[in-house]
XYZ file of C-alpha atoms in Angstrom:
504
model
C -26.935 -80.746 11.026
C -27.293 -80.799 14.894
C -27.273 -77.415 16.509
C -27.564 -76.139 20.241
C -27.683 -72.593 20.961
C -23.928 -71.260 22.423
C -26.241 -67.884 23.542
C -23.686 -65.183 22.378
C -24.218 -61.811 20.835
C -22.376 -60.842 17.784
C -20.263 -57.716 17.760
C -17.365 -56.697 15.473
C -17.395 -60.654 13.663
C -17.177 -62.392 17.220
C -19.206 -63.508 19.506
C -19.084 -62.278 22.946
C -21.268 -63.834 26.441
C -21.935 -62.635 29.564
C -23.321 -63.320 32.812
C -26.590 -61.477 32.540
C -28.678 -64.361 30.080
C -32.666 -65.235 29.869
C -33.937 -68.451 29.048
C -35.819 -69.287 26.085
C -39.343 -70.322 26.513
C -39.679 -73.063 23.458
C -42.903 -74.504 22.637
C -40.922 -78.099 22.978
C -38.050 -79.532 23.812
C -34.943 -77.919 25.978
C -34.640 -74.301 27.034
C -31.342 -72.628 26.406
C -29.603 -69.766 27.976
C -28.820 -66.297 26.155
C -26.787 -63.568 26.405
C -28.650 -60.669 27.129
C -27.149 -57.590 25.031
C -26.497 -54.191 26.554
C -26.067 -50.399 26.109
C -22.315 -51.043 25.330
C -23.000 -53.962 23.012
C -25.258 -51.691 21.164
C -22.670 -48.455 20.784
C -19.777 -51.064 19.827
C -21.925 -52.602 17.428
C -23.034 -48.691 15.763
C -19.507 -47.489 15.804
C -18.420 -50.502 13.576
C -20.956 -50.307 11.447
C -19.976 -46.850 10.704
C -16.554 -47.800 9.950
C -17.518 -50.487 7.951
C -19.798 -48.219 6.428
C -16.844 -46.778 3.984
C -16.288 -49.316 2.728
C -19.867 -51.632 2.194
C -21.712 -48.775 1.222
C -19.101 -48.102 -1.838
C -18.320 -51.636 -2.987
C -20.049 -52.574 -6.267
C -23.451 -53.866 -7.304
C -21.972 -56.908 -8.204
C -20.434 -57.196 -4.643
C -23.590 -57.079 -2.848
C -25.366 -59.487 -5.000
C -22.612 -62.081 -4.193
C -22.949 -61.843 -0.451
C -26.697 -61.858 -0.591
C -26.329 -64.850 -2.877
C -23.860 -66.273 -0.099
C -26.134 -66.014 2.455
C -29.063 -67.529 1.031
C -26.385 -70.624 0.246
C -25.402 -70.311 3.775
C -28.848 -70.404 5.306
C -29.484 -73.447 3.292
C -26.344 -75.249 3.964
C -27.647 -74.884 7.821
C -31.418 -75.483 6.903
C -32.012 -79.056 9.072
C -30.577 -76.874 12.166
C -32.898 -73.982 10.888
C -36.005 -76.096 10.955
C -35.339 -78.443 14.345
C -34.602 -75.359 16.599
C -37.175 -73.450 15.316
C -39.922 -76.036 15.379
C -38.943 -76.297 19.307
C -39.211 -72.391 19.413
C -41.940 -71.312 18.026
C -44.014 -74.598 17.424
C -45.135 -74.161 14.188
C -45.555 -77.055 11.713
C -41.787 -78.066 9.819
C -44.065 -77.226 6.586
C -44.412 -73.951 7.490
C -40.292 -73.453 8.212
C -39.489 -74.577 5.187
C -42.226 -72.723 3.186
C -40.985 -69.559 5.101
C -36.979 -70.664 4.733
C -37.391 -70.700 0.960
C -39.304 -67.572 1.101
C -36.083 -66.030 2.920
C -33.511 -67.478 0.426
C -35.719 -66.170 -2.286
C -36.141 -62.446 -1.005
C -32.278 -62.548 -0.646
C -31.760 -63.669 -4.035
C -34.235 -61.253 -4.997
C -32.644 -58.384 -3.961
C -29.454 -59.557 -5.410
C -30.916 -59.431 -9.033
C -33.009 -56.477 -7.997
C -29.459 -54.181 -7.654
C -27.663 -55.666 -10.696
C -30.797 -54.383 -13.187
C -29.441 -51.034 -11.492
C -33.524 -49.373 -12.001
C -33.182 -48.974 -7.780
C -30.851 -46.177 -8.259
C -33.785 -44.233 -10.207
C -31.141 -42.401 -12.247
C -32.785 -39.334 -13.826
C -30.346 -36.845 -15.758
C -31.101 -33.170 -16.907
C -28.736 -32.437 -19.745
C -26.606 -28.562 -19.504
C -28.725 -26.299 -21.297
C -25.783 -23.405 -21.960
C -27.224 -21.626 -23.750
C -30.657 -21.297 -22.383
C -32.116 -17.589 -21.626
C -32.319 -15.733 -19.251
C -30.048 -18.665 -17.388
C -28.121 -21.370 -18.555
C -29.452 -24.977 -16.939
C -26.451 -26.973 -15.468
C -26.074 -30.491 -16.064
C -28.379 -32.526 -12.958
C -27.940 -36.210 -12.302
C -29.616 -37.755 -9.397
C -29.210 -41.223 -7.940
C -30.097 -43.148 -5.294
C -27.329 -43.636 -2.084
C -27.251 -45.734 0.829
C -27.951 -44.117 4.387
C -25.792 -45.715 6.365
C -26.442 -48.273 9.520
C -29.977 -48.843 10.296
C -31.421 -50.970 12.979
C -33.632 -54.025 12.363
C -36.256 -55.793 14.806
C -37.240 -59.529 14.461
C -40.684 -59.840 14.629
C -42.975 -62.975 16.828
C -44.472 -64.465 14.059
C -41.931 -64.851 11.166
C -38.901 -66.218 12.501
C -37.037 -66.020 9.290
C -38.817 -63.912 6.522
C -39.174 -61.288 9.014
C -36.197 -61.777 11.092
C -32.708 -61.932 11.102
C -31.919 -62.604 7.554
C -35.351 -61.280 6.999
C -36.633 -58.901 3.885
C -36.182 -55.810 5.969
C -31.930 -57.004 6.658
C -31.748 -58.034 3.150
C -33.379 -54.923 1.242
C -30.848 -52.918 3.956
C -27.651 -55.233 2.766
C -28.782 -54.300 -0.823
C -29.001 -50.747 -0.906
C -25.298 -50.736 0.902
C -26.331 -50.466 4.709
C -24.582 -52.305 7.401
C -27.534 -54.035 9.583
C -27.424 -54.599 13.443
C -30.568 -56.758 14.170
C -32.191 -56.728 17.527
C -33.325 -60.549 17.787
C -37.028 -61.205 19.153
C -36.706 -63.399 22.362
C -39.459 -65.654 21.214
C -36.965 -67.584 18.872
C -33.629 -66.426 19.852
C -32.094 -69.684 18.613
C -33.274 -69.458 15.492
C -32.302 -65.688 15.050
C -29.012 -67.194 16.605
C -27.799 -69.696 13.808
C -29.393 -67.413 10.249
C -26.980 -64.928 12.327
C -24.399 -67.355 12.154
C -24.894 -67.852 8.542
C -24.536 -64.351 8.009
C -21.498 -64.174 9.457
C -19.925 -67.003 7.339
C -21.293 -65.283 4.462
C -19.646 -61.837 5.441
C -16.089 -63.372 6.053
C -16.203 -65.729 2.594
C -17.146 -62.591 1.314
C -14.250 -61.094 2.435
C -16.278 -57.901 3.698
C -15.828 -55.357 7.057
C -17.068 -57.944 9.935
C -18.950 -54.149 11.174
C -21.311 -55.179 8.339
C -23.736 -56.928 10.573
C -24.288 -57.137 14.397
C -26.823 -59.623 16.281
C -28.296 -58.770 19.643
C -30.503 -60.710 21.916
C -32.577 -59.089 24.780
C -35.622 -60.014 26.355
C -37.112 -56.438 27.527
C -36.682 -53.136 25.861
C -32.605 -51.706 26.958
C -31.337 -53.010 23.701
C -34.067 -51.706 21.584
C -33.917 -48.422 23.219
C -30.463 -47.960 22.902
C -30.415 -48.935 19.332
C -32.912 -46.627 17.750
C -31.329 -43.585 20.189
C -27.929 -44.278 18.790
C -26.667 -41.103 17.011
C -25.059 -43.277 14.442
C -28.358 -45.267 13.390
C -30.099 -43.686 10.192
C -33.159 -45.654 10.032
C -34.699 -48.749 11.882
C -37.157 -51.471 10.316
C -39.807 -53.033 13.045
C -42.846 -55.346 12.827
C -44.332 -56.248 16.044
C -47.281 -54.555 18.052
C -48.877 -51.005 18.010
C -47.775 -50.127 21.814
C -44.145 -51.275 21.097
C -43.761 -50.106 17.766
C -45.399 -46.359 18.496
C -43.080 -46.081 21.901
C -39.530 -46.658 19.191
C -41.508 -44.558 16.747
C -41.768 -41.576 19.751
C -38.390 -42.197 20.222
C -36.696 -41.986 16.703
C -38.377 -38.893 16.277
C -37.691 -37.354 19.859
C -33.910 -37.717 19.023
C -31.788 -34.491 18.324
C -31.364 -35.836 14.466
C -35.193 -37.212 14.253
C -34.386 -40.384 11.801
C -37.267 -42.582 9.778
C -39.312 -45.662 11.741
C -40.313 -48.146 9.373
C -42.634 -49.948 11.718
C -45.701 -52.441 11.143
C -47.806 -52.084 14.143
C -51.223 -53.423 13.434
C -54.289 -54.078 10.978
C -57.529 -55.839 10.953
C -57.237 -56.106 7.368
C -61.448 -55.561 6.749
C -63.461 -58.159 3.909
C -66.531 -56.556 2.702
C -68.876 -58.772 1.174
C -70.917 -56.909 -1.663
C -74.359 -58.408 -2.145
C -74.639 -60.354 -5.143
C -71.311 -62.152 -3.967
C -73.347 -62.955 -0.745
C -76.311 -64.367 -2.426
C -74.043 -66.396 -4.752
C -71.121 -67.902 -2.575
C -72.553 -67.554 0.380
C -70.540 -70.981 1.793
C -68.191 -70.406 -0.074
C -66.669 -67.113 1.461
C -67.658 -67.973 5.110
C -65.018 -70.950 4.480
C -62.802 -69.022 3.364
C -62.883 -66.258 6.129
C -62.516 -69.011 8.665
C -59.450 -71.053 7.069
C -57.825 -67.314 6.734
C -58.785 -66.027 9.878
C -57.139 -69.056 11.599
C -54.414 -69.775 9.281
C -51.026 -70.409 11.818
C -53.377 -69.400 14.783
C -54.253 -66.287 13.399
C -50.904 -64.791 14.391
C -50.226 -62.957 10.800
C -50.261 -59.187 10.234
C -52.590 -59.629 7.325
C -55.227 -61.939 9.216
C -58.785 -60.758 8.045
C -59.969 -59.587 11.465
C -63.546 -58.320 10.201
C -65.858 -59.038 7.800
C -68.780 -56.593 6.774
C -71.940 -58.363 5.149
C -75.157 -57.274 4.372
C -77.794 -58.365 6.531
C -80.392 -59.955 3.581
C -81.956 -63.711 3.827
C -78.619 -65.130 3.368
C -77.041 -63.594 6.652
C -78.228 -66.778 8.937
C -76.746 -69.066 6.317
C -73.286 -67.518 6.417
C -73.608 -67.674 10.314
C -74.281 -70.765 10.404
C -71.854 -72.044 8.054
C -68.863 -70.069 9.793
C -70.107 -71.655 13.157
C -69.973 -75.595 11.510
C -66.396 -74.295 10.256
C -64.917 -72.732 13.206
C -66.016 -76.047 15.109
C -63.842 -77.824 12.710
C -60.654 -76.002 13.660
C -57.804 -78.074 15.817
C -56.218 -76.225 18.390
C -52.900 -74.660 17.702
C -50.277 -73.862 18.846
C -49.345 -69.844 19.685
C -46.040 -68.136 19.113
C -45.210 -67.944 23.035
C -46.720 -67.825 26.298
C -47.033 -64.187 26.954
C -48.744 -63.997 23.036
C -51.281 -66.964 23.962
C -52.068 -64.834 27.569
C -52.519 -61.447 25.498
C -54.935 -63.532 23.231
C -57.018 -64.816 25.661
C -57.287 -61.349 27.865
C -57.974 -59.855 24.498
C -60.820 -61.987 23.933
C -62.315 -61.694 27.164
C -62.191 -58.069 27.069
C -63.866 -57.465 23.523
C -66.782 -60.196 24.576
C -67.627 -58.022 27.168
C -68.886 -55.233 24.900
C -71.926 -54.585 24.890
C -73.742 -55.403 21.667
C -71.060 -58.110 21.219
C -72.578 -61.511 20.569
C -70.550 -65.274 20.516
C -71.087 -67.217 17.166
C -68.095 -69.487 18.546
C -66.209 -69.692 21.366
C -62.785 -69.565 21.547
C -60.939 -72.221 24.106
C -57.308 -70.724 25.010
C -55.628 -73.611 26.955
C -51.755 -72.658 28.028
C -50.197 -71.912 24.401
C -53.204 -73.899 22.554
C -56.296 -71.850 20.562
C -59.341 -72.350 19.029
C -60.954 -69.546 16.823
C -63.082 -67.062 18.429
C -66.202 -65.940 15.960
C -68.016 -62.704 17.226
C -70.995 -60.751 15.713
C -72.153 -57.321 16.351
C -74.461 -54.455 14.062
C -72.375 -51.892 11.636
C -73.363 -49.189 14.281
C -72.377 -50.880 17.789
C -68.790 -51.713 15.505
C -68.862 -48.031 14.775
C -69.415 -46.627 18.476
C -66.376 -48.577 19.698
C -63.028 -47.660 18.582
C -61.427 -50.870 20.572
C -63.077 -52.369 18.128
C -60.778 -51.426 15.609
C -57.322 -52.364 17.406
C -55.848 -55.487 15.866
C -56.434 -58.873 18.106
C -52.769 -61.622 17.576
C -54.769 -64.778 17.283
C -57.976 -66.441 15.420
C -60.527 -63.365 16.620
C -62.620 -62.368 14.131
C -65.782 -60.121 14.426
C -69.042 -60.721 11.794
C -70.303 -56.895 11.277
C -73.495 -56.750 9.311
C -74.811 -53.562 8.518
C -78.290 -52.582 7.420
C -77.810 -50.723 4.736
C -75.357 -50.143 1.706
C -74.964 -46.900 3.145
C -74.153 -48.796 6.785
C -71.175 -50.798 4.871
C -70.009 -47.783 3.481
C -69.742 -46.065 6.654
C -67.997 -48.679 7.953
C -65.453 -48.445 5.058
C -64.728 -44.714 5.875
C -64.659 -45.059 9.285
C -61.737 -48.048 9.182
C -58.027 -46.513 10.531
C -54.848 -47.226 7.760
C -54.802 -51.065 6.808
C -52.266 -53.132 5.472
C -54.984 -55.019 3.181
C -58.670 -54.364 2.469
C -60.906 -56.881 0.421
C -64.114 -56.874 -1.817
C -66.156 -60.207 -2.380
C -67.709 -59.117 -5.511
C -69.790 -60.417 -8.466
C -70.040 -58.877 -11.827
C -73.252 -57.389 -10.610
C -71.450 -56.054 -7.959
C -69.461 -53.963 -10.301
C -70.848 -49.825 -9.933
C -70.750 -50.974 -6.210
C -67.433 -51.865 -5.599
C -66.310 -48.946 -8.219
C -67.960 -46.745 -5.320
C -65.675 -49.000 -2.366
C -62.503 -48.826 -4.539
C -62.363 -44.808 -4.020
C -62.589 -45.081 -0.248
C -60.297 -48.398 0.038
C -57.471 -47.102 -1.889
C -57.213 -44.421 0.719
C -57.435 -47.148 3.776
C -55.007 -49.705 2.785
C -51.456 -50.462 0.739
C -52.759 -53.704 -0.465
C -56.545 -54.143 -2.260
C -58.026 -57.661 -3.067
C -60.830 -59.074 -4.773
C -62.261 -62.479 -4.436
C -59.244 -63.733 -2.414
C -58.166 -63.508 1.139
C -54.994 -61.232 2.619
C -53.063 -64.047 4.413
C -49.988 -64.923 2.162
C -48.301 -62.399 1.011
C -46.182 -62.321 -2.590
C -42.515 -61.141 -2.878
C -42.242 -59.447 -5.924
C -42.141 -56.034 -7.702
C -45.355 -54.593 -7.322
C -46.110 -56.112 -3.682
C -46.747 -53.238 -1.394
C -46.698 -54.392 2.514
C -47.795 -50.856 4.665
C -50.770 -48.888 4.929
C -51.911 -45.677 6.698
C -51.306 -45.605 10.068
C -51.820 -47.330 12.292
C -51.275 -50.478 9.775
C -47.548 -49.011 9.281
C -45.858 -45.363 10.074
C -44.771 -44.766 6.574
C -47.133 -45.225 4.005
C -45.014 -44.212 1.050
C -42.940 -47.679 1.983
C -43.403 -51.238 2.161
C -41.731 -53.807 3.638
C -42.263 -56.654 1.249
C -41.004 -56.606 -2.322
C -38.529 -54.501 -4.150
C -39.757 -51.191 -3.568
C -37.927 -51.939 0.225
C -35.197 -50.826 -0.540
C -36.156 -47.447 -1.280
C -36.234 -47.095 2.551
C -32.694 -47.398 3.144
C -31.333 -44.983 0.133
C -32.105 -41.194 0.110
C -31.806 -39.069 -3.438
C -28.880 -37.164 -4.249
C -28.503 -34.394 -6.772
C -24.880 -34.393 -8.485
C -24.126 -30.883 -10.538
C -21.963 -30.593 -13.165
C -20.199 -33.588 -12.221
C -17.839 -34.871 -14.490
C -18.702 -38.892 -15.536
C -15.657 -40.191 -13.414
C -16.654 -38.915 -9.995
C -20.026 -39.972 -10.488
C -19.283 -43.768 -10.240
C -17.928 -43.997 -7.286
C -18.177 -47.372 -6.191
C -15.205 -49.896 -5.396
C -15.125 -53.221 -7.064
């Protein structure tokens, strides 16, 4: 399947141009043309989402599992047009698109199966107690319920699992929410055709075409607009701290302050314990590298830092991440303005003092090579800048003096998405001591593996302490995400009939 961009927004099941349109900067091929969304777009969009509302937020289990079913099939039915305009977008390799297509069909299907076990409605039940003293105990059931519309923001770096059809619309769709997705100008074409299959999905499905809205915009009115909207309840985000903390001021600055489910940034930490250093010393400096520059470095969970031990193996693991770094083709970044944030980002940390080049980075137009820097546990410690997340293959070797240096390090690391231990069995009482001051740092702990790739499933938990995400008792990967877009509701002497009140 062929596909070129038409550059519409989608409001109300049709799609509407204008004459105010930016141009898509691809990494090859044409440029297209797109509709850029506005103020009115957005409040159309909101009021038929609360209409639709009544009706999608009602309609059974069953119901919703279909349509997420249907628009996995329709994503796949449009999967060649999927992979060609996106390729041209964002650059990245067609292996990649597919990986991360099936990873999107997956999470949808997911979710579908998810609702129909019916465990996400947490159903807990406090049989009448009449003739308790000194006061009878009505009869309690509570249940989970959808909150109503919530906004949703593609993010740079996946433009499908995190995106349009992404695990943030499809947990949303799931719990009963209508969705209006904010598309991220860095692959507006692709956000344009999963929207597309969306749509077909909605109307085989016979659903409210308020349901789900798509607007594109290259600067901030549309995003603004959205999370201000009195009839938005929640909004999912993953993109940088600065963006993601000026919505987060802004949802809760409104008159009815509603949740911001943002991902803003992490340097996801690796701390090597020493009898894993003396033991794999090669081993884990390869591995660092290949994670640390995995799709340019441009993932949320890209290992940023890693804190070793300075013993007689320290030089060795230098040297080996130096002969592996060398090795690294350049590649290809998200977008223009991402490759220019890279490069300024780089040039400002080198010029830290105490900062010291292992490898340095080349940064040609949208092209990269890995950066490797090295500085002392305390220099790391003295600079908080130190700590703000770098989009691209940065990553800083921090070797501290002491076990107590490494430690200090640990509790002076902001909220992470991941943290990781290197460890040997000898390592054990040590990392026991790490695990107590990780657990509080980070949603996600590893041993003896890496951060980059990320599991749907159950027990995946994608957040972290700020800044890694603003609400660490959520997570934007696995089941558990759907718990963001229900709230608990206590139902009192209820009689069984009114409880189920969904529609077929």
């Amino acid at each position: 399947m062929t596909f070129k961009p038409h550059g519409k927004n989608l409001i109300k099941g049709k799609w509407i141009g204008n004459d105010q349109t930016f141009s898509s900067s691809p990494a090859s091929g044409p440029a297209y043309q797109f509709s850029i969304g506005s103020a009115e777009c957005v409040d159309t969009a909101c009021q038929a989402a609360e209409v639709a509302f009544w009706s999608f937020g009602y309609i059974s289990e069953l119901g919703r599992a279909i349509f997420l079913h249907t628009i996995a099939d329709e994503i796949e039915a449009r999967a060649d047009a999927i992979t060609t305009i996106a390729m041209q977008e964002t650059g990245l390799s067609i292996a990649r698109l597919q990986n991360e297509r099936v990873r999107t069909t997956n999470q949808l299907r997911l979710f579908a199966e998810h609702i129909l076990q019916g465990n996400y409605l947490d159903h807990r039940h406090d049989e009448a107690l009449p003739e308790r003293q000194p006061l009878p105990r009505p009869e309690l059931h509570m249940l989970q319920r959808p909150i109503g519309p919530v906004a949703v923001f593609g993010a740079s770096n996946f433009p499908l699992a995190f995106s349009t059809a992404g695990g943030d619309t499809a947990s949303a769709f799931a719990a009963g929410c209508p969705v209006i997705v904010k598309s991220h100008a860095a692959h507006p074409g692709t956000g344009e055709v999963v929207a597309e299959a969306i749509n077909a999905a909605r109307q085989k499905c016979q659903l409210d075409p308020g349901i789900f809205a798509f607007i594109q915009d290259d600067s901030f009115e549309v995003g603004t607009a959205l999370v201000q909207h009195p009839l938005i309840n929640a909004v999912g985000f993953t993109g940088s701290l600065r963006g993601g903390r000026t919505l987060f001021d802004l949802c809760v600055s409104r008159p009815e302050p509603i949740p911001f489910f943002g991902e803003l940034g992490s340097i996801n930490p690796i701390f090597v314990l020493p009898t894993a250093m003396s033991t794999r010393t090669d081993l884990i400096a390869n591995g660092w590298v290949e994670s640390l520059t995995l799709g340019a470095g441009q993932f949320c969970t890209n290992p940023g830092i890693i804190i070793v031990l300075r013993d007689q193996h320290t030089d060795a693991f230098i040297e080996t991440t130096k002969h592996v770094a060398a090795q690294v083709v350049k590649q290809v970044m998200l977008t223009d303005a991402i490759a220019s944030a890279y490069q300024m980002d780089c040039t400002r940390i080198v010029q830290i003092p105490g900062i010291y080049e292992v490898f340095t980075s080349i940064c040609n137009e949208r092209l990269v090579t890995p950066n490797i820097l090295q500085t002392t546990a305390a220099n790391w410690l003295k600079h908080e800048i130190l700590q703000e997340e770098v989009f691209g293959p940065l990553g800083i070797l921090v070797i501290a003096e002491s076990i107590e240096e490494m430690r200090a390090v640990a509790l002076g690391i902001q909220g992470q998405l991941t943290c990781t231990l290197q460890m040997d069995d000898r390592d054990l009482a040590l990392a026991r001591s790490f695990m107590v001051i990780l657990e509080r740092k980070a949603g996600r702990l590893l041993v003896n593996g890496f951060p980059t790739g990320v599991e749907v499933a159950d027990a995946m938990v994608h957040s972290g302490p700020y800044p890694a995400s603003t609400n660490f008792g959520a997570t934007s990967v696995g089941t558990l995400a759907i718990r963001r877009f229900l709230r608990p509701v206590c139902y009192q002497n209820l009689p069984e009939a009114l409880l189920n009140h969904e529609s077929t």
